[in-house]
mmCIF file of C-alpha atoms in Angstrom:
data_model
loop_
_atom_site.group_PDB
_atom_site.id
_atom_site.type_symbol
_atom_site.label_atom_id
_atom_site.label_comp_id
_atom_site.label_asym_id
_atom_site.label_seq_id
_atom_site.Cartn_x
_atom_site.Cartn_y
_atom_site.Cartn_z
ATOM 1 C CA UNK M 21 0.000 0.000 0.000
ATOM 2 C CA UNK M 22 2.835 2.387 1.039
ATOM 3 C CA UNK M 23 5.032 1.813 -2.193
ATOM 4 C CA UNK M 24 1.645 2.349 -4.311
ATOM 5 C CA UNK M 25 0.534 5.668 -2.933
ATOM 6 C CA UNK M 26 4.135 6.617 -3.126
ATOM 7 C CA UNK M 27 4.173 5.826 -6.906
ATOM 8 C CA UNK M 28 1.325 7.678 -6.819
ATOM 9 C CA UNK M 29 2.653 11.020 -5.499
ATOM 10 C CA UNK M 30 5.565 10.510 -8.176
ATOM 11 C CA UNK M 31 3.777 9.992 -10.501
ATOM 12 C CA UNK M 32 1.695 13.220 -9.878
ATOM 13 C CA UNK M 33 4.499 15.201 -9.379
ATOM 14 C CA UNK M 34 5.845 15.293 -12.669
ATOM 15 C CA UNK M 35 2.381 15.512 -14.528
ATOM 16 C CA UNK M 36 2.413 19.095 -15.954
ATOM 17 C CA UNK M 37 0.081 21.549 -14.013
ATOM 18 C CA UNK M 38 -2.887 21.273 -16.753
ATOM 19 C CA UNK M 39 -2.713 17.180 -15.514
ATOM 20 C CA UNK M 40 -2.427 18.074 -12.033
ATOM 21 C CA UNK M 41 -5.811 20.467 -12.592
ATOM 22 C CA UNK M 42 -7.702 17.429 -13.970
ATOM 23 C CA UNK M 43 -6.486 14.951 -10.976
ATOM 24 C CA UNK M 44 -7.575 17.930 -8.525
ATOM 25 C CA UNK M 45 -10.609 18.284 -10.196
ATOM 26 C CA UNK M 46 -11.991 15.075 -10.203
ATOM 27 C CA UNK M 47 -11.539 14.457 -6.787
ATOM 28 C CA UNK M 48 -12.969 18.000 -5.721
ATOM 29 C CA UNK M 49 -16.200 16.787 -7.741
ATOM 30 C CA UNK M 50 -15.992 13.243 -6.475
ATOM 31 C CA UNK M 51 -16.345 13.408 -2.922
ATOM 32 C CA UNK M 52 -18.429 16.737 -3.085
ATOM 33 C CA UNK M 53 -16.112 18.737 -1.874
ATOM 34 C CA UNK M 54 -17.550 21.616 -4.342
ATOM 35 C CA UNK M 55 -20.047 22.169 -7.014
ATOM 36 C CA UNK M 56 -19.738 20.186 -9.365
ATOM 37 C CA UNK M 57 -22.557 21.007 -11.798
ATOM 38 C CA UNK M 58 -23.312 23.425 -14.330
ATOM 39 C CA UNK M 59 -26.743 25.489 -14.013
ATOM 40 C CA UNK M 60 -28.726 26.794 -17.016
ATOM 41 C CA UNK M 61 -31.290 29.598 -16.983
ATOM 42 C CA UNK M 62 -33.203 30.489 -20.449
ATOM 43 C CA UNK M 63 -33.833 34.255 -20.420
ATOM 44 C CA UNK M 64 -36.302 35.716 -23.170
ATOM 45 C CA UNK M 65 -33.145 36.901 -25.635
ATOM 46 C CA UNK M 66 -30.447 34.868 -24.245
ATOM 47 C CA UNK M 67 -29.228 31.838 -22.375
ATOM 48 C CA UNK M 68 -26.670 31.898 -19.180
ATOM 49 C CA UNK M 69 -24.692 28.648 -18.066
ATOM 50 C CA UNK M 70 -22.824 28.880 -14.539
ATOM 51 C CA UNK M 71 -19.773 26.399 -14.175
ATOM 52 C CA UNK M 72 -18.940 24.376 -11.907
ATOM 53 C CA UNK M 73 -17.095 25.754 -9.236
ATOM 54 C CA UNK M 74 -13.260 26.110 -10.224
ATOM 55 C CA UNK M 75 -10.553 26.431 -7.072
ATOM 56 C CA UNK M 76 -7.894 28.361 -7.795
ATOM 57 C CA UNK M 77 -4.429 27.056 -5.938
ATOM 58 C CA UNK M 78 -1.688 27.971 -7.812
ATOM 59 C CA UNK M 79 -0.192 29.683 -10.906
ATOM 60 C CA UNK M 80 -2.146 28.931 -13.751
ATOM 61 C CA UNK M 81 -1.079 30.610 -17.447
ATOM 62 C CA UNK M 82 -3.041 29.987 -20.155
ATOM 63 C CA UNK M 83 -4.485 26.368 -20.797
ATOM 64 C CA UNK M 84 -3.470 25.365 -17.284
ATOM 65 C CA UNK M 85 -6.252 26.203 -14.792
ATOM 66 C CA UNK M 86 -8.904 24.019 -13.953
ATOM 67 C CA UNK M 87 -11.887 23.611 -16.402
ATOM 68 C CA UNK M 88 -15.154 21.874 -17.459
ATOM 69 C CA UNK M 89 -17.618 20.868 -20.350
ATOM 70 C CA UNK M 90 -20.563 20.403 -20.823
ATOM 71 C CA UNK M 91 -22.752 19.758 -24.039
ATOM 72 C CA UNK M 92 -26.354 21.674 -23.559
ATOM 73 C CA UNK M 93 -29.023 22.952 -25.904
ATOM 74 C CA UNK M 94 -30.690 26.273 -25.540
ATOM 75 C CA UNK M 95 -34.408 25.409 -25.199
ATOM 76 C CA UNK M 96 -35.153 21.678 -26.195
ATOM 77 C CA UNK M 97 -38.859 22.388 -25.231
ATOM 78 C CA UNK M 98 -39.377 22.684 -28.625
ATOM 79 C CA UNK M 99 -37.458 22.881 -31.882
ATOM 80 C CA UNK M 100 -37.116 26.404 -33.504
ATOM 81 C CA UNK M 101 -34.308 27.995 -35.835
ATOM 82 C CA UNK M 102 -31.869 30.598 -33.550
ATOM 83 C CA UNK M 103 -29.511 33.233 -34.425
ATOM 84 C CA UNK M 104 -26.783 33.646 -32.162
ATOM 85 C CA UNK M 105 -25.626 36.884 -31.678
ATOM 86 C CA UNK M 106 -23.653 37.254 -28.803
ATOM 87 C CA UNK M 107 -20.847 35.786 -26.570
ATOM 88 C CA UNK M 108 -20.012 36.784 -23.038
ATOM 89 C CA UNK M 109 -17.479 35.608 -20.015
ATOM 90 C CA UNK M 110 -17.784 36.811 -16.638
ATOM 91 C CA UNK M 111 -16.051 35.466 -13.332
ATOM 92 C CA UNK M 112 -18.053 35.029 -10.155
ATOM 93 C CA UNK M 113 -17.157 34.210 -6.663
ATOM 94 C CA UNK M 114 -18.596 30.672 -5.910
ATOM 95 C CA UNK M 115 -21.291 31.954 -4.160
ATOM 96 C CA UNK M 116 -22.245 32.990 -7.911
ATOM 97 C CA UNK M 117 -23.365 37.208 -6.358
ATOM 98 C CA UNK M 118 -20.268 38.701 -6.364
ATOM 99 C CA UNK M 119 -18.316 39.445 -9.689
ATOM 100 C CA UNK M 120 -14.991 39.495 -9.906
ATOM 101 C CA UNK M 121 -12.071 39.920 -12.059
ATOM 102 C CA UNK M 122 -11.882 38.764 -15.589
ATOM 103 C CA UNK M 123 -8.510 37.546 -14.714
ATOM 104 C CA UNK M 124 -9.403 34.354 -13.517
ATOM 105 C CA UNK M 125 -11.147 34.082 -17.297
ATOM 106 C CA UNK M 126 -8.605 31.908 -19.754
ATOM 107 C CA UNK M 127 -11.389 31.132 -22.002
ATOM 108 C CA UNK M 128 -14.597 29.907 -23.630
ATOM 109 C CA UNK M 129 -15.149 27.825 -26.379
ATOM 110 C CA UNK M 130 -18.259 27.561 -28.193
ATOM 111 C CA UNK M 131 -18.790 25.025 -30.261
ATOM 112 C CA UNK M 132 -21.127 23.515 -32.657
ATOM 113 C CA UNK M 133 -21.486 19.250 -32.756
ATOM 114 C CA UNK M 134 -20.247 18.510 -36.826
ATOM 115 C CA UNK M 135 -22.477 16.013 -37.747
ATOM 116 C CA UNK M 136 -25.722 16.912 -35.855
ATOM 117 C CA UNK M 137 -25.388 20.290 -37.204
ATOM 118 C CA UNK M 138 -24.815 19.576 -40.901
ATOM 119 C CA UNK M 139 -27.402 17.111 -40.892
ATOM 120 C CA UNK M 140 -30.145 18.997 -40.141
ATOM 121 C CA UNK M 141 -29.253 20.526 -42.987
ATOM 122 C CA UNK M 142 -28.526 18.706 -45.519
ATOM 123 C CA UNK M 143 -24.587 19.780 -45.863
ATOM 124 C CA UNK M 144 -23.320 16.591 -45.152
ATOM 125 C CA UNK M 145 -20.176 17.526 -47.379
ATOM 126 C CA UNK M 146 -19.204 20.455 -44.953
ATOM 127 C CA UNK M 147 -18.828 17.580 -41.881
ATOM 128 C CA UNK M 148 -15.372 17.455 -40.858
ATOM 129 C CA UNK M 149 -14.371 19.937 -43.411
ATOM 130 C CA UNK M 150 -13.303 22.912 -40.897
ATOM 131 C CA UNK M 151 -12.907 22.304 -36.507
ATOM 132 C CA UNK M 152 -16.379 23.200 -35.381
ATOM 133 C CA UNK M 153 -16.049 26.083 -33.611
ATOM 134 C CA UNK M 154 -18.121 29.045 -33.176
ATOM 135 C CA UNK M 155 -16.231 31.243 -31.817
ATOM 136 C CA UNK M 156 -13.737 31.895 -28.504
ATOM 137 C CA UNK M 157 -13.546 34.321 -26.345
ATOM 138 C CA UNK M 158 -10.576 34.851 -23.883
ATOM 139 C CA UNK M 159 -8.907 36.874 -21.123
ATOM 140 C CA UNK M 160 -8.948 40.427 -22.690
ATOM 141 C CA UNK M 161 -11.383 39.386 -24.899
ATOM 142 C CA UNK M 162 -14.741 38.506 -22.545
ATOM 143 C CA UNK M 163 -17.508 39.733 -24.687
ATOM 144 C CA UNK M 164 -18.177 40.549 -28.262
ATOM 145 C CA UNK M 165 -21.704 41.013 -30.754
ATOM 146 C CA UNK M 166 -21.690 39.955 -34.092
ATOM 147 C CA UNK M 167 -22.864 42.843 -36.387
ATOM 148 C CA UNK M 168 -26.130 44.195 -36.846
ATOM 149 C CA UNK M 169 -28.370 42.072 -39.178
ATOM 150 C CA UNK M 170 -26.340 38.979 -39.233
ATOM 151 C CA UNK M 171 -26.245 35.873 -36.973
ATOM 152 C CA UNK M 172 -25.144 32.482 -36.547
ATOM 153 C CA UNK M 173 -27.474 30.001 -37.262
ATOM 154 C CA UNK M 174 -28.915 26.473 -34.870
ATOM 155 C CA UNK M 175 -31.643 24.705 -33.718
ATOM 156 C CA UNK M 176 -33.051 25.496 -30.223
ATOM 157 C CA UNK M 177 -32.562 21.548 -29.212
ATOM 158 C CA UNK M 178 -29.275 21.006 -30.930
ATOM 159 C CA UNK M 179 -26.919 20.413 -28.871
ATOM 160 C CA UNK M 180 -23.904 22.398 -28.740
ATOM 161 C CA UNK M 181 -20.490 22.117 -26.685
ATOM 162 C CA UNK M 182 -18.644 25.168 -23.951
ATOM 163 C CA UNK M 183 -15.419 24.494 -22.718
ATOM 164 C CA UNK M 184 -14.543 27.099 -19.805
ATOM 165 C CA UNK M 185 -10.986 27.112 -18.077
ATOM 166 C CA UNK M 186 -10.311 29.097 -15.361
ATOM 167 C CA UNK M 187 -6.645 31.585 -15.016
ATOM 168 C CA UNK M 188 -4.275 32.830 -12.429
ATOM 169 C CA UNK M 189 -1.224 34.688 -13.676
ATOM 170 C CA UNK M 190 -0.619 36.473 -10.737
ATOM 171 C CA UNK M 191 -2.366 35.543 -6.846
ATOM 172 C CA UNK M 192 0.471 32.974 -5.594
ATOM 173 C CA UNK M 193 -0.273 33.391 -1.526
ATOM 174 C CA UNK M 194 -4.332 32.085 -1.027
ATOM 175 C CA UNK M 195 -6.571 29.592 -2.440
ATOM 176 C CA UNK M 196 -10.089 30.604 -3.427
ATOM 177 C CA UNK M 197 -13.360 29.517 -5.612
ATOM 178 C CA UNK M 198 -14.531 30.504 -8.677
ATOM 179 C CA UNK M 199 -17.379 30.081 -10.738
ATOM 180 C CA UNK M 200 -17.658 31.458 -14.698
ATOM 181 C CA UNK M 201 -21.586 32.799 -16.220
ATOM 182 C CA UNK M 202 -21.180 32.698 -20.025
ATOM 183 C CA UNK M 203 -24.207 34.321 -21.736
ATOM 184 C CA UNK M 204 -24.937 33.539 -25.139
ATOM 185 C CA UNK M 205 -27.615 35.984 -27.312
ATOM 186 C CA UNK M 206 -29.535 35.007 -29.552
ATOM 187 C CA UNK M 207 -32.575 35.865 -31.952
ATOM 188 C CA UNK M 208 -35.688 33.837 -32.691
ATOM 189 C CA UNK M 209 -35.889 33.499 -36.355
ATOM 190 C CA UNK M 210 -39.889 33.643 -36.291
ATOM 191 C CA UNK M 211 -39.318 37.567 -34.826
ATOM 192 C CA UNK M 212 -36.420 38.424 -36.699
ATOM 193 C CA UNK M 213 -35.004 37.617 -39.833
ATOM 194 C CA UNK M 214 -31.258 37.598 -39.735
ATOM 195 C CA UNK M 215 -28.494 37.001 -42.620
ATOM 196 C CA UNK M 216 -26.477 33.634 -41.375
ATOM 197 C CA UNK M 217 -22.880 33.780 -40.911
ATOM 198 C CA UNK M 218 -20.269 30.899 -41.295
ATOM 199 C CA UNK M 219 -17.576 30.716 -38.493
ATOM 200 C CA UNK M 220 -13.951 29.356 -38.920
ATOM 201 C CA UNK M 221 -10.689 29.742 -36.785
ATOM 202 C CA UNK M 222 -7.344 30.724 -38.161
ATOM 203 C CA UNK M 223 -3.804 30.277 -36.295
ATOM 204 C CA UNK M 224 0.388 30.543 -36.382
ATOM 205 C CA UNK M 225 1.594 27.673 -36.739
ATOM 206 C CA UNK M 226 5.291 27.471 -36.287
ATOM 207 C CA UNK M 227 8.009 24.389 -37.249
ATOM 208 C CA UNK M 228 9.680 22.706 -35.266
ATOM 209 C CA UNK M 229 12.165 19.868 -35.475
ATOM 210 C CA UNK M 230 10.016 16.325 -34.545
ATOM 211 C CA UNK M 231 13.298 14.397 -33.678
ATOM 212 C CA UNK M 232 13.994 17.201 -31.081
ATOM 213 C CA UNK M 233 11.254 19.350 -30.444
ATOM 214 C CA UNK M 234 13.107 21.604 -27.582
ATOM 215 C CA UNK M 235 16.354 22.466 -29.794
ATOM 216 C CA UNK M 236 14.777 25.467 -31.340
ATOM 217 C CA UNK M 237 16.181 27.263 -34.139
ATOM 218 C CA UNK M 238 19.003 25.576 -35.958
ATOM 219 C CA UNK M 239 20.627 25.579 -39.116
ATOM 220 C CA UNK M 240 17.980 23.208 -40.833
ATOM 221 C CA UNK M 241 15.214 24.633 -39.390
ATOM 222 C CA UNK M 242 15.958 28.512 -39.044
ATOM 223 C CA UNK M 243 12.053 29.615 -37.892
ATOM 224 C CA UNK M 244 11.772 26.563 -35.219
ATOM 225 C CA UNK M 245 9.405 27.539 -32.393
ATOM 226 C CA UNK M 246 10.005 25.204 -29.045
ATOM 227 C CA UNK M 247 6.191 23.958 -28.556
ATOM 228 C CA UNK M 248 5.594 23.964 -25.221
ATOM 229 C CA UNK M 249 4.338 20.049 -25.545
ATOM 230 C CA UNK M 250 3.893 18.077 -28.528
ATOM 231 C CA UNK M 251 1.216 16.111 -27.533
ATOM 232 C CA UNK M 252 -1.508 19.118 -28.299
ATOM 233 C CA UNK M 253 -1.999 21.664 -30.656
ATOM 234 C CA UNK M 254 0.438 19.573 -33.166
ATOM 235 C CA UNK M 255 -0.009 19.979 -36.739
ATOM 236 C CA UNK M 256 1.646 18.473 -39.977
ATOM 237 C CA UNK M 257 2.032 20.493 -43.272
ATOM 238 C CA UNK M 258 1.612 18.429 -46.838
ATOM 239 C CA UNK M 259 5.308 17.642 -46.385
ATOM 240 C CA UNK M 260 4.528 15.510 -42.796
ATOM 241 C CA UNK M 261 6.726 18.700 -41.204
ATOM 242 C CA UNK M 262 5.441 18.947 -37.797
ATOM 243 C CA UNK M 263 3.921 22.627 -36.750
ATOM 244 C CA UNK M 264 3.021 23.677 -33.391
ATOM 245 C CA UNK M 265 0.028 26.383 -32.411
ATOM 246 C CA UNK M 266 1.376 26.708 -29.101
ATOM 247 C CA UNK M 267 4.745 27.613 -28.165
ATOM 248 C CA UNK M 268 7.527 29.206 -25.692
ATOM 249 C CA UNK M 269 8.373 32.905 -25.941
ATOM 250 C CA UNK M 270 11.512 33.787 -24.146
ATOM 251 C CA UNK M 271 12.108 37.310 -22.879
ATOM 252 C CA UNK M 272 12.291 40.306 -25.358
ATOM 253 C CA UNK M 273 10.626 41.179 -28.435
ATOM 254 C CA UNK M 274 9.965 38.826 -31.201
ATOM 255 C CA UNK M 275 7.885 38.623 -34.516
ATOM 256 C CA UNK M 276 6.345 35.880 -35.978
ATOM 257 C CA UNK M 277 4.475 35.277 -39.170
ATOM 258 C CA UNK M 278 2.676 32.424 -41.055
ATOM 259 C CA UNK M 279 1.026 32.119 -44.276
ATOM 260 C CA UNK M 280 -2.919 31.381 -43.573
ATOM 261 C CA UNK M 281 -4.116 30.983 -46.996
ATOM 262 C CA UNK M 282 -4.431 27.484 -46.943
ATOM 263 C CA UNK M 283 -6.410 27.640 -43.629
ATOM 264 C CA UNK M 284 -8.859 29.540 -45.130
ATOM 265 C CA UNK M 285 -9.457 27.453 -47.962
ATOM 266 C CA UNK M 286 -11.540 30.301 -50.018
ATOM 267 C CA UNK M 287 -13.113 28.582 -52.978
ATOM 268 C CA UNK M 288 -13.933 31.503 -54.747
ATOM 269 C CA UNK M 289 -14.364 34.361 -52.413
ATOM 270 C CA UNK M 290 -16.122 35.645 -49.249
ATOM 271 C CA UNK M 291 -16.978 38.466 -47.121
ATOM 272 C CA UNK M 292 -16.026 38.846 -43.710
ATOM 273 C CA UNK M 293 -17.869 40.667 -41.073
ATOM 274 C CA UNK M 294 -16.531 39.735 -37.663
ATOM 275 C CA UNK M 295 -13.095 38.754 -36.416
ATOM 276 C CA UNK M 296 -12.343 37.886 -32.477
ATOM 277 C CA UNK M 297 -8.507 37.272 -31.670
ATOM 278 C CA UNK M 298 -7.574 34.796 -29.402
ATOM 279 C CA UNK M 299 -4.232 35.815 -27.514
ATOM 280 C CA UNK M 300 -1.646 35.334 -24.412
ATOM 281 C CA UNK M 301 -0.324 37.815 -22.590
ATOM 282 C CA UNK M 302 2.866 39.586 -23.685
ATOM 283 C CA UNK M 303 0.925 39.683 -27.194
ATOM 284 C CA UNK M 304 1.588 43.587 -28.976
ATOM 285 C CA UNK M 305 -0.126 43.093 -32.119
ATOM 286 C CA UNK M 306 -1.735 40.641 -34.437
ATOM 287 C CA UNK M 307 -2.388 41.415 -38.074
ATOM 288 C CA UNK M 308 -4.012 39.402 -41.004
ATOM 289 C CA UNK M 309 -3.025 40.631 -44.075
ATOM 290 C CA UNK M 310 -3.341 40.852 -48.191
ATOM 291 C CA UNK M 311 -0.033 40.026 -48.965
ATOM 292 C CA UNK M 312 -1.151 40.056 -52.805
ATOM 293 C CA UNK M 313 -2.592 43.750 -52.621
ATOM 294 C CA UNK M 314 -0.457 44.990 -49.172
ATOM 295 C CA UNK M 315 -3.925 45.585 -47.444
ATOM 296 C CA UNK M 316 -4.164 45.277 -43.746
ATOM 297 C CA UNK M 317 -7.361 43.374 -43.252
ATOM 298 C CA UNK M 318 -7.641 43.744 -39.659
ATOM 299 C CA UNK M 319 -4.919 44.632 -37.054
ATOM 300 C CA UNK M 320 -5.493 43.933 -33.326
ATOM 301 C CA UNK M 321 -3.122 46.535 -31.227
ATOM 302 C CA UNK M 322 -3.669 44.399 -27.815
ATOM 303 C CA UNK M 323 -2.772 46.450 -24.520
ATOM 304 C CA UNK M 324 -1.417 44.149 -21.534
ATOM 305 C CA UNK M 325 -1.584 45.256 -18.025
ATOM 306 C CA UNK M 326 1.449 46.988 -16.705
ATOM 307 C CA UNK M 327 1.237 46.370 -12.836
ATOM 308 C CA UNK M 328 0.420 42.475 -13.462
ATOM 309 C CA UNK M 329 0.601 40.100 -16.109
ATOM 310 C CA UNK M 330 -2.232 39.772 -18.105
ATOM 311 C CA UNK M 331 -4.314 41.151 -21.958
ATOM 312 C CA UNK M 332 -6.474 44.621 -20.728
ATOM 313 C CA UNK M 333 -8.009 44.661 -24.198
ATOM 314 C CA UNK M 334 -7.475 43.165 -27.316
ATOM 315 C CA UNK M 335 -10.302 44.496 -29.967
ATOM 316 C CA UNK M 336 -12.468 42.777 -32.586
ATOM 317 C CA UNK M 337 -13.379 44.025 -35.980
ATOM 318 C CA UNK M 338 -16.895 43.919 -36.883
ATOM 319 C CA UNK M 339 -18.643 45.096 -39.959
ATOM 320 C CA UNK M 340 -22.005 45.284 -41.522
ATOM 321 C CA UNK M 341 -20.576 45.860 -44.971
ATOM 322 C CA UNK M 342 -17.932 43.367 -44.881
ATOM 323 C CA UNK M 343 -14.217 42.639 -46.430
ATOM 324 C CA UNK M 344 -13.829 40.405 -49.008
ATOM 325 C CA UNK M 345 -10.862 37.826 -49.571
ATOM 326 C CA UNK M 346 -10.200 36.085 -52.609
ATOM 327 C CA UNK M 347 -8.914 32.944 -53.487
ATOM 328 C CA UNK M 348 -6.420 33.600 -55.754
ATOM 329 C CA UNK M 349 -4.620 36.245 -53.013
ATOM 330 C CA UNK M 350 -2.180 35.396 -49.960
ATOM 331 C CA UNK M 351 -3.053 36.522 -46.938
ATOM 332 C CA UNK M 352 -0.758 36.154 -43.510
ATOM 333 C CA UNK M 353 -1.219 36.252 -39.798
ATOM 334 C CA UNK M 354 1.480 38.335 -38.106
ATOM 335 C CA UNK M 355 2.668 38.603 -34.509
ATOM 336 C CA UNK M 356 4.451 40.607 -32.319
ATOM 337 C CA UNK M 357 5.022 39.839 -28.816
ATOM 338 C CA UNK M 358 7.154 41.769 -26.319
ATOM 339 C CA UNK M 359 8.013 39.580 -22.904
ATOM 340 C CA UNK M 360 9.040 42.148 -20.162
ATOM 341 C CA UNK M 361 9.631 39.304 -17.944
ATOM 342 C CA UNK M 362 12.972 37.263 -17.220
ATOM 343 C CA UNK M 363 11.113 33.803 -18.153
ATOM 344 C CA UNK M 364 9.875 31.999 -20.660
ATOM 345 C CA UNK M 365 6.015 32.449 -21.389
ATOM 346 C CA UNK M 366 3.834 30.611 -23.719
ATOM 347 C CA UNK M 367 2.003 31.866 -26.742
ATOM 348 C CA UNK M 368 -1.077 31.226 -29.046
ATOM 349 C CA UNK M 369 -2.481 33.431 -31.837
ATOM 350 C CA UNK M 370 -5.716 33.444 -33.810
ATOM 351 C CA UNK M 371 -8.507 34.166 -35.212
ATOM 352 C CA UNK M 372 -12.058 33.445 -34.953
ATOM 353 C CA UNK M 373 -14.105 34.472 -38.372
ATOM 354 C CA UNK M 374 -17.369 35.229 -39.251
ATOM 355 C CA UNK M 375 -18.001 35.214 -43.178
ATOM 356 C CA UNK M 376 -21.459 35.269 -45.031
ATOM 357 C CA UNK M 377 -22.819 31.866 -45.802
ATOM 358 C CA UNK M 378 -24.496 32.226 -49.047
ATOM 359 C CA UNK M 379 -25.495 28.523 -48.955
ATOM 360 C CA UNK M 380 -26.844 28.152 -45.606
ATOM 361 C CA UNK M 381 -28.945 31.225 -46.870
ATOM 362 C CA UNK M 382 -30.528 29.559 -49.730
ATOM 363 C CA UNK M 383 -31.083 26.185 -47.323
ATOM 364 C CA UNK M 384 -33.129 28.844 -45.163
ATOM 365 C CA UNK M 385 -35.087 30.973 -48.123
ATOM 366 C CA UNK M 386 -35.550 26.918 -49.561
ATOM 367 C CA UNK M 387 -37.006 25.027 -46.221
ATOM 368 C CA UNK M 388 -37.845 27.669 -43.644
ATOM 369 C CA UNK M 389 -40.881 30.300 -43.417
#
């Protein structure tokens, strides 16, 4: 018994902290020690889930803090076409009255379920095509409306998927609870008839060497990031290269770029009319641009905190008219990141779009009063 428990504690200790969150976790929930389910409350225009409670005990950057999923609908009384128009993060003390800072926010993924979705219909050849997110929102970043007119189409019974995480970057002497209320707006479609929007995320991707990932930049691979694991957020370009989307920033300032056109996969053309940047602290600015014409499509100027670590702001474009991108253009995501500290930090940069769907229109006009 002694030798297993100690196995045990080794074991645990060298499990990176995102691990250690999930070990904690599940024994907070298991013996009750906390809340351990989410709440729903439908409110005329818009729906508000409160997490489970999250208990903050340590240093946690981004991706590391404790977090939870769950897989709702927004009103399966009934069956009804939605627009979603809004997306919203706010931290809570556990006792879910008292608001508190959006620092303990690392994010909030909203997600659509591929098949389900496309089913219903009919776009079976869009399943699996792009990652099925909605959108994210993140610290810096807690709220955002799509523009006027336009909306992101589901059912109010299909079932879609949040992912909240919770963040500490800089409380190291107390241990507290947390709770997250994410509010998500929305339109019914038999009160208001709204143009649908098609949602897709962007990212840098940077190389790396997959015989040794830590090495960093070296003669054969100039532009080699150090991921900071390579079990997530691993990619592979048509060559089998490996890329990583999330990776270690030592101190000082440094620019990164990475050619997105293949991401975004434009068949012909389309119009974009909202853009939400996902970022880590230390983050300056994060462009994506035209390389073919030398327009700037949409520049985020972030601005960190200066008495703490952490993103104050980080804005979104939105647009009623739109931008168009082409397919036969090149467009790029650049980076610039400035680490005033003495260590190593970890980054992640992109972009959540919103571009007209012209098809999901006609599906509409076609099978929907």
């Amino acid at each position: 018994m002694t030798l297993t428990v100690l196995g045990g504690l080794i074991y645990y200790s060298s499990l990176k902290t995102r691990h250690k969150e999930l070990i904690k976790s599940k024994i907070y929930y298991s013996l009750n020690l906390v809340d351990s389910e989410w709440k729903k409350e439908l409110i005329k225009d818009k729906v508000v889930f409160t997490s489970p409670t999250f208990v903050i005990s340590g240093i946690y950057k981004s991706m590391e803090g404790p977090k939870s999923d769950i897989y709702p609908t927004i009103d399966d009384s009934k069956e009804e076409l939605l627009w979603l128009t809004s997306f919203k993060t706010r931290a809570f003390s556990d006792s879910e009255t008292t608001e508190i800072s959006n620092d303990f926010v690392c994010h909030t993924n909203f997600e659509y379920r591929d098949a389900e979705h496309y089913n219903r219909w009919g776009f079976t050849e869009r399943i699996n095509e792009h990652y099925p997110r909605i959108t994210s929102i993140s610290n810096g970043i807690e709220s955002f409306q799509l523009p006027k007119g336009y909306g992101f189409p589901v059912y109010s019974n299909e079932r879609i998927v949040l992912n909240a995480q919770a963040l500490n970057h800089n409380i190291t002497d107390s241990t507290f609870n947390i709770k997250h209320k994410i509010e998500i707006g929305f339109k019914r479609h038999a009160n208001t008839k709204l143009k649908p929007l098609r949602s897709q995320t962007i990212y840098i991707m940077l190389p790396f060497d997959k015989k040794n990932p830590y090495a960093g930049p070296t003669d054969k691979i100039p532009d080699a990031c150090i991921p900071v694991e390579t079990k997530l957020h691993t990619y592979y370009d048509e060559n089998n290269n490996p890329l990583s989307g999330h990776w270690i920033v030592p101190p000082g300032k440094h620019e990164y770029s990475f050619n997105a056109s293949k991401q975004l996969a434009i068949k012909d053309s389309i119009r974009i009319h909202q853009i939400t940047p996902h970022l880590h602290p230390f983050a300056e600015t994060f462009s994506l641009l035209n390389k073919t014409t030398g327009e700037v499509i949409y520049n985020c100027d972030s601005e960190n905190f200066v008495n703490k670590i952490g993103l104050k702001s980080a804005p979104t474009f939105q647009s009623e008219e739109g931008i168009w991108l082409y397919k036969n253009n090149t467009y790029e995501l650049t980076l610039t990141v400035k680490n005033t500290t003495s260590k190593n930090q970890e980054m992640m940069a992109s972009m959540a779009i919103f571009y007209y769907d012209k098809e999901m229109q006609e599906k509409i006009d076609e099978h929907i009063n």
